[in-house]
Amino acid sequence: MKRLQYERPLIQRVNTGILNKFGTRTEFTPFTHIDDVSVKDLLQQYGSPLFVISEKGIREKYHEAVRAFTNRYPKVQFAWSYKTNYINAVCNIFHQEGSWAEVVSGFEYNKALQNGVPGEKIIFNGPDKTDEDIRSAIANKSPLHIDHLDELYRITELAEEAGVKPEVAIRINMDTGIYPMWDRFGFNYENGQAWDAINKIILANKLELVGLHCHIGTFMLSPSAYAVAAGKMADLALGIRNKFKKNIKYLDMGGGFASRNTLKGSYLQGADTSPSFDQFAEAICTALLNAGFLQDELPLLILETGRALVDEAGYLLGSVISNKRLADGRRATILDFGVNVLFTAFWYDHKISPAQEFSHYTEDSVLYGPLCMNIDVVRENCTLPPLRKGDHVVVHTVGAYNMTQWMQFISLRPAVVLIDKDRNAHLIRNRETLNSIEVEEVMPSYLKDFKL
Amino acid sequence: MNIRNNIALSDSGFLFDPSTGDSFSVNPIGMEIIRMIKGGKTDPEIRQYLLSTYQTDEATIEKDYYDFLKMVEQFHLIEKTDGKEKD
Ligand SMILES: Cc1ncc(COP(=O)(O)O)c(C=O)c1O
């Protein structure tokens, strides 16, 4: 007799009456292919867990963003925020599309240079630029975005030493009605610090103030905050024109647009609540166009959008290690990736799908990673079909900040594969090996041997 | 042990507990198990049936079957007969 397909017996209380927070999820729809490439084949070939990036996904998002802004404003430039995902193949997709680079450390700066980005198209942000970084940026004519007065003075000294007048911008922080207000970076608009820095730079005449920069927060859900920010930036630029007869070349509005993830604790799904590029563009461009610039004086609008461009193009594939029942009766599923690999599990309730067909029966489960620590929770509550050991899952919208903030802890970091527009898979980062980690270690000779 | 007498089973995979108003959704294999328990089948009989009917192994059946019973018990759908359980 042919035996039937087995499914674990399931019983689940039905909550009628109250709206189930997880009721509208479609997570249990199997997700078997990424851009027509089989998840199963990818895992077989490259091992589990595995990050997969859709090139098509990146390019389409990028076009959508560019279109939203260029339809409304004549001069727009994107600069790829390296910290969001600095795997070189990913950076180069953005550079092929015309994006400059935005970096916040010497490490990222050198990465951009090595990728071939011309110096004058690498925006150097961040509070921690070493003398070496500043010298290198001056030599390569990269715009330095000044974060604090100590940096302003140091850049001035190093510029004099080099005998040049480098192009700089200052970072502005401001009240945009958003809490918490990001006031630790840059110079404050409301209390006059920003004007103080502007006066110092222009009157000293050692640095060329070409731009103003802000980055008002991250995962911002409010386009109106950008309207406020753009209005204040324009106000400073027009003030500089009126006071010093000097046109500011660009206004850099930073990043921060929310991706379509779901913030932890949010009742609404990110895909339903995150504003579109059109909404952000409308807020920013309208504020700039109405600010009072003459037509030919309109500054270049720079955007350092990170997560909203790359998050949805990234997937994490993994496997079920085991199923457990917790003492309180909840089901727990242990996966072969945890918060070490999926850092953004701290922020988001990531959408997770099974990668194979199931019946329509589901159960609520806690999803744990394999680390030996209590904080290793991938999802506190997730409705999934009865997964078996060895079954595969797909985590969605993981392209931003995971492949840069992942931790080498207990286990090695997984490989990253890019699927190109013709559906070919390319390995763009190898799975780490013991050697990748130990290559940086040094063993004092007296510790080389031991007897047990 | 047995499933409480007043628990109603539907053909479409639902259990209803009239004493609390709770309903439960059960997948087909779970429903088979409930019906067998109600029909007075013993644990070894049920496990043997599952093993010969489905593509799986003894260890999996053992683990999943007892896990399922635990849940049924936790939902208070079981009555224990005279303190002595049939095993
Ligand atoms: C200066 C700057 N620009 C751009 C970004 C990218 O932000 P997001 O990924 O939220 O768009 C960041 C991120 O923190 C940043 O600090």
Coordinates of C-alpha atoms and ligand atoms in Angstrom, one line a residue:
Chain A
M1 CA 0.0 0.0 0.0
K2 CA 1.3 3.5 -0.9
R3 CA 1.7 5.5 2.2
L4 CA 0.3 9.0 2.4
Q5 CA 2.3 12.3 2.6
Y6 CA 2.9 13.0 6.3
E7 CA 2.0 16.2 8.1
R8 CA 2.5 16.7 11.8
P9 CA -0.9 16.6 13.7
L10 CA -2.0 20.1 14.6
I11 CA -4.6 21.6 16.8
Q12 CA -5.0 25.4 17.2
R13 CA -7.5 27.5 19.1
V14 CA -9.5 29.7 16.8
N15 CA -9.8 33.2 18.0
T16 CA -13.1 34.5 16.8
G17 CA -14.4 37.9 17.6
I18 CA -11.1 39.6 18.3
L19 CA -9.1 40.9 15.4
N20 CA -6.1 38.7 15.1
K21 CA -2.9 40.7 14.7
F22 CA -1.5 38.0 12.5
G23 CA -4.7 37.3 10.7
T24 CA -4.0 39.0 7.5
R25 CA -0.6 37.6 7.0
T26 CA 0.1 35.6 3.9
E27 CA 3.3 34.2 5.2
F28 CA 2.3 30.7 4.8
T29 CA 2.0 31.0 1.0
P30 CA 5.1 29.0 -0.1
F31 CA 7.8 31.1 -1.6
T32 CA 9.7 28.7 -3.8
H33 CA 11.5 30.9 -6.3
I34 CA 13.4 34.2 -6.3
D35 CA 13.3 35.8 -9.8
D36 CA 12.5 32.3 -11.2
V37 CA 15.5 30.6 -9.5
S38 CA 14.6 27.8 -7.2
V39 CA 15.2 28.3 -3.6
K40 CA 15.9 24.7 -3.1
D41 CA 18.5 24.6 -5.8
L42 CA 20.2 27.7 -4.4
L43 CA 20.4 26.1 -1.0
Q44 CA 21.7 22.9 -2.5
Q45 CA 24.4 24.6 -4.4
Y46 CA 25.5 27.3 -1.9
G47 CA 24.6 25.8 1.5
S48 CA 22.3 27.0 4.2
P49 CA 21.8 29.7 5.4
L50 CA 22.3 31.9 2.3
F51 CA 21.7 35.6 1.4
V52 CA 20.3 36.1 -2.0
I53 CA 20.0 39.5 -3.8
S54 CA 17.8 40.2 -6.7
E55 CA 19.6 42.6 -9.2
K56 CA 16.3 43.2 -10.9
G57 CA 14.8 44.2 -7.6
I58 CA 17.5 46.7 -6.9
R59 CA 17.4 48.3 -10.4
E60 CA 13.6 48.5 -10.5
K61 CA 13.5 50.2 -7.0
Y62 CA 16.3 52.6 -8.1
H63 CA 14.4 53.6 -11.2
E64 CA 11.3 54.1 -9.2
A65 CA 13.1 56.4 -6.8
V66 CA 14.9 58.4 -9.5
R67 CA 11.7 58.8 -11.5
A68 CA 9.8 60.1 -8.4
F69 CA 12.4 62.8 -7.9
T70 CA 13.3 63.8 -11.5
N71 CA 9.7 64.1 -12.3
R72 CA 9.5 66.9 -9.8
Y73 CA 12.9 68.5 -9.6
P74 CA 15.4 69.4 -12.3
K75 CA 18.7 68.4 -10.7
V76 CA 18.8 65.2 -8.7
Q77 CA 21.7 63.0 -7.7
F78 CA 21.7 59.8 -5.6
A79 CA 24.7 58.7 -3.6
W80 CA 24.8 55.1 -2.5
S81 CA 25.0 54.8 1.3
Y82 CA 27.8 52.2 1.7
K83 CA 26.9 51.2 5.2
T84 CA 23.5 50.0 4.1
N85 CA 25.1 47.2 2.0
Y86 CA 28.8 47.5 0.9
I87 CA 29.2 44.2 -0.8
N88 CA 31.1 45.5 -3.9
A89 CA 28.9 43.9 -6.4
V90 CA 25.9 45.6 -4.8
C91 CA 27.7 49.0 -4.8
N92 CA 28.6 48.6 -8.4
I93 CA 25.0 48.0 -9.4
F94 CA 24.2 51.4 -7.9
H95 CA 27.2 53.0 -9.6
Q96 CA 26.3 51.5 -12.9
E97 CA 22.9 53.2 -12.5
G98 CA 24.6 56.5 -11.9
S99 CA 24.8 56.7 -8.1
W100 CA 27.7 58.4 -6.4
A101 CA 29.0 57.0 -3.1
E102 CA 28.3 58.1 0.4
V103 CA 30.7 56.9 3.0
V104 CA 31.3 57.4 6.8
S105 CA 34.7 55.9 7.4
G106 CA 38.1 55.5 5.9
F107 CA 37.3 51.8 5.3
E108 CA 34.2 52.7 3.3
Y109 CA 36.0 55.5 1.6
N110 CA 38.7 53.2 0.4
K111 CA 36.1 50.6 -0.7
A112 CA 34.5 53.3 -2.9
L113 CA 37.8 54.3 -4.4
Q114 CA 38.7 50.7 -5.1
N115 CA 35.4 50.2 -6.8
G116 CA 36.5 53.0 -9.1
V117 CA 34.2 55.8 -8.0
P118 CA 35.9 59.1 -8.9
G119 CA 37.0 61.0 -5.8
E120 CA 34.8 64.0 -6.4
K121 CA 31.8 61.7 -6.4
I122 CA 32.4 60.2 -3.0
I123 CA 30.7 62.1 -0.2
F124 CA 32.6 61.7 3.0
N125 CA 30.2 61.9 6.0
G126 CA 30.5 60.9 9.6
P127 CA 32.0 62.2 12.9
D128 CA 35.2 60.1 12.8
K129 CA 37.5 61.1 10.0
T130 CA 41.2 60.5 10.7
D131 CA 44.0 62.8 9.5
E132 CA 44.8 60.2 6.9
D133 CA 41.1 60.1 5.8
I134 CA 41.0 63.9 5.5
R135 CA 44.3 64.1 3.6
S136 CA 43.1 61.4 1.2
A137 CA 39.7 63.1 0.7
I138 CA 41.5 66.5 0.0
A139 CA 43.8 64.9 -2.4
N140 CA 41.0 63.1 -4.3
K141 CA 38.7 66.2 -4.2
S142 CA 36.0 64.4 -2.3
P143 CA 33.4 66.6 -0.6
L144 CA 34.0 66.5 3.2
H145 CA 30.8 66.9 5.2
I146 CA 31.8 68.4 8.5
D147 CA 30.1 67.1 11.6
H148 CA 31.6 69.2 14.4
L149 CA 33.8 72.2 15.1
D150 CA 36.9 70.1 16.0
E151 CA 36.7 68.6 12.6
L152 CA 36.2 72.0 11.0
Y153 CA 39.4 73.2 12.5
R154 CA 41.4 70.1 11.7
I155 CA 40.2 70.1 8.1
T156 CA 41.2 73.8 7.9
E157 CA 44.7 72.9 9.2
L158 CA 45.2 70.0 6.8
A159 CA 43.9 72.0 3.8
E160 CA 46.5 74.8 4.6
E161 CA 49.2 72.1 4.9
A162 CA 48.2 70.8 1.4
G163 CA 47.9 74.3 0.1
V164 CA 44.4 73.9 -1.3
K165 CA 40.9 75.1 -0.6
P166 CA 38.8 71.8 -0.4
E167 CA 35.1 71.7 -1.1
V168 CA 33.1 71.0 2.1
A169 CA 29.5 70.9 3.3
I170 CA 28.3 71.0 6.9
R171 CA 25.8 68.6 8.4
I172 CA 22.8 70.3 9.9
N173 CA 20.5 68.9 12.5
M174 CA 17.1 70.3 13.2
D175 CA 13.7 69.9 14.7
T176 CA 11.4 68.4 12.1
G177 CA 8.7 67.4 14.5
I178 CA 10.0 63.9 14.8
Y179 CA 10.9 62.2 18.1
P180 CA 13.6 61.4 18.9
M181 CA 15.3 64.3 17.2
W182 CA 18.7 63.4 15.9
D183 CA 20.8 66.2 17.3
R184 CA 24.1 64.5 17.9
F185 CA 25.4 64.8 14.4
G186 CA 26.2 68.2 12.9
F187 CA 25.3 71.7 13.8
N188 CA 21.9 72.7 15.1
Y189 CA 19.6 74.9 13.0
E190 CA 17.4 76.3 15.7
N191 CA 20.0 77.4 18.2
G192 CA 22.3 79.2 15.7
Q193 CA 25.1 76.6 15.6
A194 CA 24.6 76.1 11.9
W195 CA 25.0 79.8 11.2
D196 CA 28.0 80.0 13.5
A197 CA 29.7 77.2 11.4
I198 CA 28.7 78.8 8.1
N199 CA 30.1 82.2 9.2
K200 CA 33.3 80.6 10.4
I201 CA 33.9 78.8 7.1
I202 CA 33.0 81.6 4.8
L203 CA 34.8 84.3 6.7
A204 CA 38.0 82.3 7.2
N205 CA 38.0 81.6 3.5
K206 CA 40.1 78.5 3.8
L207 CA 37.4 76.0 2.8
E208 CA 34.9 76.2 0.0
L209 CA 31.4 75.8 1.4
V210 CA 29.5 74.1 -1.5
G211 CA 26.8 72.2 0.2
L212 CA 24.5 71.6 3.2
H213 CA 23.7 68.2 4.4
C214 CA 21.2 66.6 6.8
H215 CA 20.0 63.1 7.7
I216 CA 17.0 63.6 9.9
G217 CA 16.5 59.9 11.0
T218 CA 16.1 56.5 9.7
F219 CA 13.1 54.4 8.9
M220 CA 11.1 57.6 8.7
L221 CA 7.4 57.1 8.1
S222 CA 6.5 60.8 7.7
P223 CA 7.1 62.7 4.4
S224 CA 6.1 65.9 6.2
A225 CA 9.2 65.8 8.3
Y226 CA 11.2 66.0 5.0
A227 CA 9.2 68.9 3.9
V228 CA 10.1 70.7 7.1
A229 CA 13.8 69.7 6.7
A230 CA 14.0 70.8 3.1
G231 CA 12.4 74.1 4.0
K232 CA 15.0 74.8 6.7
M233 CA 17.9 73.7 4.4
A234 CA 16.6 76.0 1.7
D235 CA 16.3 78.8 4.2
L236 CA 20.0 78.4 5.2
A237 CA 21.1 78.3 1.5
L238 CA 19.0 81.4 0.7
G239 CA 20.4 83.1 3.8
I240 CA 24.0 82.4 2.6
R241 CA 23.1 83.8 -0.8
N242 CA 21.7 87.0 0.7
K243 CA 24.4 87.5 3.2
F244 CA 27.5 86.5 1.2
K245 CA 26.3 86.6 -2.4
K246 CA 27.3 83.0 -2.6
N247 CA 25.3 80.1 -4.1
I248 CA 25.2 76.8 -2.4
K249 CA 25.7 74.1 -5.0
Y250 CA 23.9 71.3 -3.4
L251 CA 21.5 70.3 -0.7
D252 CA 22.0 66.8 0.5
M253 CA 18.8 65.5 2.2
G254 CA 20.5 62.3 3.5
G255 CA 18.6 59.0 3.7
G256 CA 16.0 57.6 6.0
F257 CA 13.0 56.7 3.9
A258 CA 11.3 53.7 5.4
S259 CA 11.5 50.4 3.6
R260 CA 8.5 48.0 3.4
N261 CA 9.5 46.2 6.6
T262 CA 7.3 46.0 9.6
L263 CA 8.7 47.6 12.7
K264 CA 8.4 45.5 15.9
G265 CA 5.3 46.1 17.9
S266 CA 3.6 47.7 14.9
Y267 CA 0.0 46.5 14.2
L268 CA 0.1 47.5 10.7
Q269 CA 2.2 45.8 8.0
G270 CA 5.1 47.9 6.7
A271 CA 4.0 47.1 3.1
D272 CA 0.8 49.0 3.8
T273 CA 2.1 51.9 5.9
S274 CA 5.5 52.9 4.4
P275 CA 5.1 56.0 2.3
S276 CA 6.1 55.7 -1.4
F277 CA 9.1 57.4 -3.1
D278 CA 6.5 59.7 -4.7
Q279 CA 5.2 60.9 -1.3
F280 CA 8.8 61.7 -0.1
A281 CA 9.7 63.3 -3.4
E282 CA 6.6 65.4 -3.3
A283 CA 7.3 66.7 0.2
I284 CA 11.0 67.5 -0.5
C285 CA 10.7 68.9 -4.0
T286 CA 7.7 71.1 -3.3
A287 CA 9.5 72.6 -0.3
L288 CA 12.6 73.3 -2.4
L289 CA 10.7 74.7 -5.4
N290 CA 8.6 77.0 -3.2
A291 CA 11.5 78.2 -1.1
G292 CA 12.4 81.2 -3.3
F293 CA 15.4 80.1 -5.4
L294 CA 15.7 81.7 -8.9
Q295 CA 15.2 79.0 -11.6
D296 CA 18.9 78.8 -12.5
E297 CA 20.0 78.9 -8.9
L298 CA 18.2 75.8 -7.8
P299 CA 20.7 73.7 -5.9
L300 CA 21.4 70.1 -6.9
L301 CA 19.3 67.8 -4.7
I302 CA 21.4 64.9 -3.4
L303 CA 19.8 61.8 -1.8
E304 CA 21.6 59.2 0.3
T305 CA 18.8 56.8 0.4
G306 CA 19.9 53.4 1.7
R307 CA 17.4 50.9 3.1
A308 CA 14.4 51.9 0.9
L309 CA 16.5 51.0 -2.2
V310 CA 17.9 47.7 -1.2
D311 CA 15.9 46.1 1.6
E312 CA 13.3 44.4 -0.6
A313 CA 15.9 43.0 -3.0
G314 CA 17.5 40.9 -0.3
Y315 CA 16.3 37.5 1.0
L316 CA 17.8 35.2 3.6
L317 CA 17.2 31.5 3.0
G318 CA 17.6 29.1 5.8
S319 CA 16.6 25.7 7.2
V320 CA 14.7 24.2 10.2
I321 CA 17.0 22.6 12.7
S322 CA 14.3 21.4 15.1
N323 CA 10.9 21.9 16.6
K324 CA 10.2 22.1 20.3
R325 CA 7.3 22.7 22.6
L326 CA 8.0 25.4 25.2
A327 CA 6.9 24.9 28.8
D328 CA 4.0 27.3 28.3
G329 CA 2.7 25.2 25.4
R330 CA 3.9 27.5 22.6
R331 CA 5.6 25.9 19.7
A332 CA 9.2 26.9 19.0
T333 CA 11.1 26.4 15.8
I334 CA 14.9 26.5 15.7
L335 CA 16.4 27.8 12.5
D336 CA 20.0 27.6 11.3
F337 CA 20.4 31.4 11.3
G338 CA 19.9 33.8 14.3
V339 CA 20.4 37.5 15.1
N340 CA 24.1 37.1 14.3
V341 CA 23.2 36.8 10.6
L342 CA 19.9 38.5 10.7
F343 CA 20.7 41.6 12.7
T344 CA 17.6 43.4 11.7
A345 CA 15.5 40.9 13.6
F346 CA 16.1 43.3 16.5
W347 CA 14.1 46.0 14.7
Y348 CA 11.6 44.2 12.5
D349 CA 9.0 41.5 12.5
H350 CA 10.4 40.1 9.2
K351 CA 8.1 38.4 6.9
I352 CA 9.0 34.7 6.7
S353 CA 7.6 32.2 4.3
P354 CA 8.0 28.4 4.0
A355 CA 9.9 27.5 0.8
Q356 CA 7.8 24.4 0.0
E357 CA 4.2 23.4 -0.5
F358 CA 2.1 22.7 2.6
S359 CA -1.5 22.1 3.5
H360 CA -3.4 25.2 4.6
Y361 CA -3.1 24.3 8.3
T362 CA -0.9 26.6 10.3
E363 CA 0.2 27.2 13.8
D364 CA 1.8 30.0 15.8
S365 CA 5.4 29.5 16.6
V366 CA 8.3 31.4 18.1
L367 CA 11.3 31.3 15.8
Y368 CA 14.7 31.0 17.4
G369 CA 18.2 31.1 15.9
P370 CA 20.8 28.6 16.8
L371 CA 22.9 30.8 19.2
C372 CA 23.2 29.7 22.8
M373 CA 21.6 32.9 24.0
N374 CA 18.2 34.1 25.1
I375 CA 18.2 37.1 22.8
D376 CA 18.5 35.0 19.7
V377 CA 14.9 35.4 18.6
V378 CA 14.1 35.7 14.9
R379 CA 10.4 36.2 15.4
E380 CA 8.5 36.3 18.7
N381 CA 5.3 35.0 17.0
C382 CA 4.9 33.8 13.5
T383 CA 2.1 31.8 11.8
L384 CA 3.6 29.1 9.7
P385 CA 2.6 25.6 8.5
P386 CA 4.0 22.7 10.4
L387 CA 7.7 22.8 9.4
R388 CA 9.8 19.7 9.7
K389 CA 13.5 19.4 10.4
G390 CA 15.3 20.2 7.1
D391 CA 12.5 22.3 5.6
H392 CA 13.5 25.6 4.2
V393 CA 12.3 29.1 4.9
V394 CA 12.7 32.5 3.2
V395 CA 13.0 35.7 5.2
H396 CA 12.0 38.7 3.1
T397 CA 13.2 42.3 3.0
V398 CA 16.7 41.8 4.5
G399 CA 18.9 43.6 1.9
A400 CA 19.6 46.6 4.1
Y401 CA 22.1 46.6 7.1
N402 CA 22.3 42.8 7.5
M403 CA 25.3 42.2 5.2
T404 CA 27.1 45.0 7.0
Q405 CA 26.1 44.6 10.6
W406 CA 26.1 40.8 10.7
M407 CA 28.3 39.4 13.5
Q408 CA 30.8 36.7 13.3
F409 CA 29.7 35.0 16.5
I410 CA 29.8 31.3 17.2
S411 CA 29.4 30.4 13.6
L412 CA 30.6 31.7 10.2
R413 CA 28.8 34.2 8.0
P414 CA 27.0 32.8 5.1
A415 CA 27.6 33.2 1.4
V416 CA 25.8 35.9 -0.7
V417 CA 24.5 35.2 -4.1
L418 CA 23.3 37.7 -6.7
I419 CA 20.6 36.8 -9.3
D420 CA 21.2 38.8 -12.4
K421 CA 18.5 40.0 -14.8
D422 CA 18.9 36.9 -16.9
R423 CA 18.3 34.7 -13.9
N424 CA 21.9 33.6 -13.5
A425 CA 23.1 33.2 -10.0
H426 CA 26.5 34.7 -9.1
L427 CA 28.4 34.1 -5.9
I428 CA 29.3 37.6 -4.7
R429 CA 30.6 36.7 -1.3
N430 CA 32.0 33.4 -0.2
R431 CA 30.8 31.6 2.9
E432 CA 33.4 32.4 5.6
T433 CA 35.8 29.7 6.6
L434 CA 37.8 29.1 9.7
N435 CA 40.7 30.6 7.9
S436 CA 38.9 33.8 7.1
I437 CA 38.7 34.5 10.8
E438 CA 42.0 33.1 11.9
V439 CA 44.0 34.9 9.3
E440 CA 44.0 38.0 11.5
E441 CA 45.1 36.1 14.7
V442 CA 48.6 35.9 16.0
M443 CA 49.8 33.1 18.3
P444 CA 52.7 33.9 20.6
S445 CA 55.2 31.1 20.2
Y446 CA 55.1 30.1 23.9
L447 CA 51.4 29.4 23.5
K448 CA 51.8 27.2 20.5
D449 CA 52.0 23.8 22.3
F450 CA 50.2 22.2 25.1
K451 CA 49.8 18.7 26.5
L452 CA 46.5 17.4 27.7
Chain B
M1 CA -8.1 9.0 28.8
N2 CA -10.7 10.1 26.3
I3 CA -11.9 13.2 24.6
R4 CA -14.6 14.9 26.6
N5 CA -18.1 13.7 25.7
N6 CA -19.6 17.1 25.0
I7 CA -16.8 18.1 22.5
A8 CA -18.4 18.4 19.1
L9 CA -16.4 17.3 16.0
S10 CA -17.2 18.7 12.6
D11 CA -16.3 17.1 9.3
S12 CA -14.5 20.2 8.1
G13 CA -11.8 20.0 10.8
F14 CA -13.2 21.9 13.7
L15 CA -13.7 21.0 17.4
F16 CA -16.2 23.0 19.5
D17 CA -16.1 23.1 23.3
P18 CA -19.6 24.1 24.4
S19 CA -18.6 24.7 28.0
T20 CA -16.2 27.5 27.0
G21 CA -17.3 28.5 23.6
D22 CA -13.8 27.8 22.2
S23 CA -13.3 26.3 18.8
F24 CA -10.2 24.6 17.5
S25 CA -9.0 24.0 14.1
V26 CA -7.4 20.6 13.5
N27 CA -5.7 19.3 10.4
P28 CA -6.9 16.0 8.9
I29 CA -4.3 13.7 10.5
G30 CA -5.1 15.4 13.9
M31 CA -8.8 14.7 13.3
E32 CA -8.0 11.1 12.6
I33 CA -6.2 10.8 15.9
I34 CA -9.1 12.5 17.8
R35 CA -11.6 10.1 16.2
M36 CA -9.5 7.1 17.1
I37 CA -9.2 8.3 20.7
K38 CA -12.9 8.8 20.8
G39 CA -13.4 5.3 19.3
G40 CA -11.4 3.8 22.2
K41 CA -8.2 2.9 20.3
T42 CA -5.1 2.6 22.4
D43 CA -1.9 4.5 22.0
P44 CA 0.1 1.7 20.4
E45 CA -2.8 1.0 18.0
I46 CA -3.0 4.6 16.9
R47 CA 0.8 5.0 16.5
Q48 CA 0.9 1.7 14.5
Y49 CA -1.9 3.0 12.3
L50 CA -0.1 6.3 11.6
L51 CA 3.1 4.5 10.9
S52 CA 1.6 2.2 8.3
T53 CA -0.5 4.9 6.7
Y54 CA 1.9 7.8 6.4
Q55 CA 5.4 8.3 4.9
T56 CA 7.3 8.9 8.1
D57 CA 9.2 7.0 10.8
E58 CA 8.6 5.8 14.3
A59 CA 10.7 8.4 16.0
T60 CA 8.8 11.2 14.3
I61 CA 5.4 9.7 15.0
E62 CA 6.3 9.2 18.7
K63 CA 7.5 12.8 19.1
D64 CA 4.6 14.4 17.1
Y65 CA 1.9 12.2 18.6
Y66 CA 2.7 12.9 22.2
D67 CA 3.2 16.6 21.4
F68 CA -0.3 16.6 19.9
L69 CA -1.8 14.9 22.9
K70 CA -0.1 17.4 25.2
M71 CA -1.8 20.2 23.3
V72 CA -5.2 18.5 23.4
E73 CA -4.8 18.1 27.1
Q74 CA -3.7 21.7 27.5
F75 CA -6.8 22.9 25.8
H76 CA -8.8 20.8 28.4
L77 CA -10.4 18.6 25.8
I78 CA -9.6 15.4 27.6
E79 CA -11.2 13.7 30.5
K80 CA -9.1 11.4 32.6
T81 CA -11.1 8.2 33.4
D82 CA -11.1 7.3 37.1
G83 CA -7.6 8.6 37.6
K84 CA -6.2 5.6 35.8
E85 CA -5.2 6.3 32.3
K86 CA -5.2 3.7 29.6
D87 CA -1.7 3.5 28.2
Ligands
LIG1 C1 24.5 60.2 6.8 C2 23.7 59.1 6.4 N1 23.2 59.0 5.1 C3 22.4 58.0 4.7 C4 22.1 57.0 5.5 C5 21.2 55.9 4.9 O1 20.0 55.8 5.7 P1 18.7 54.9 5.3 O2 19.3 53.5 5.1 O3 17.8 55.0 6.4 O4 18.2 55.5 4.0 C6 22.5 57.0 6.8 C7 22.1 55.9 7.7 O5 22.2 55.9 8.9 C8 23.3 58.0 7.3 O6 23.8 58.1 8.5

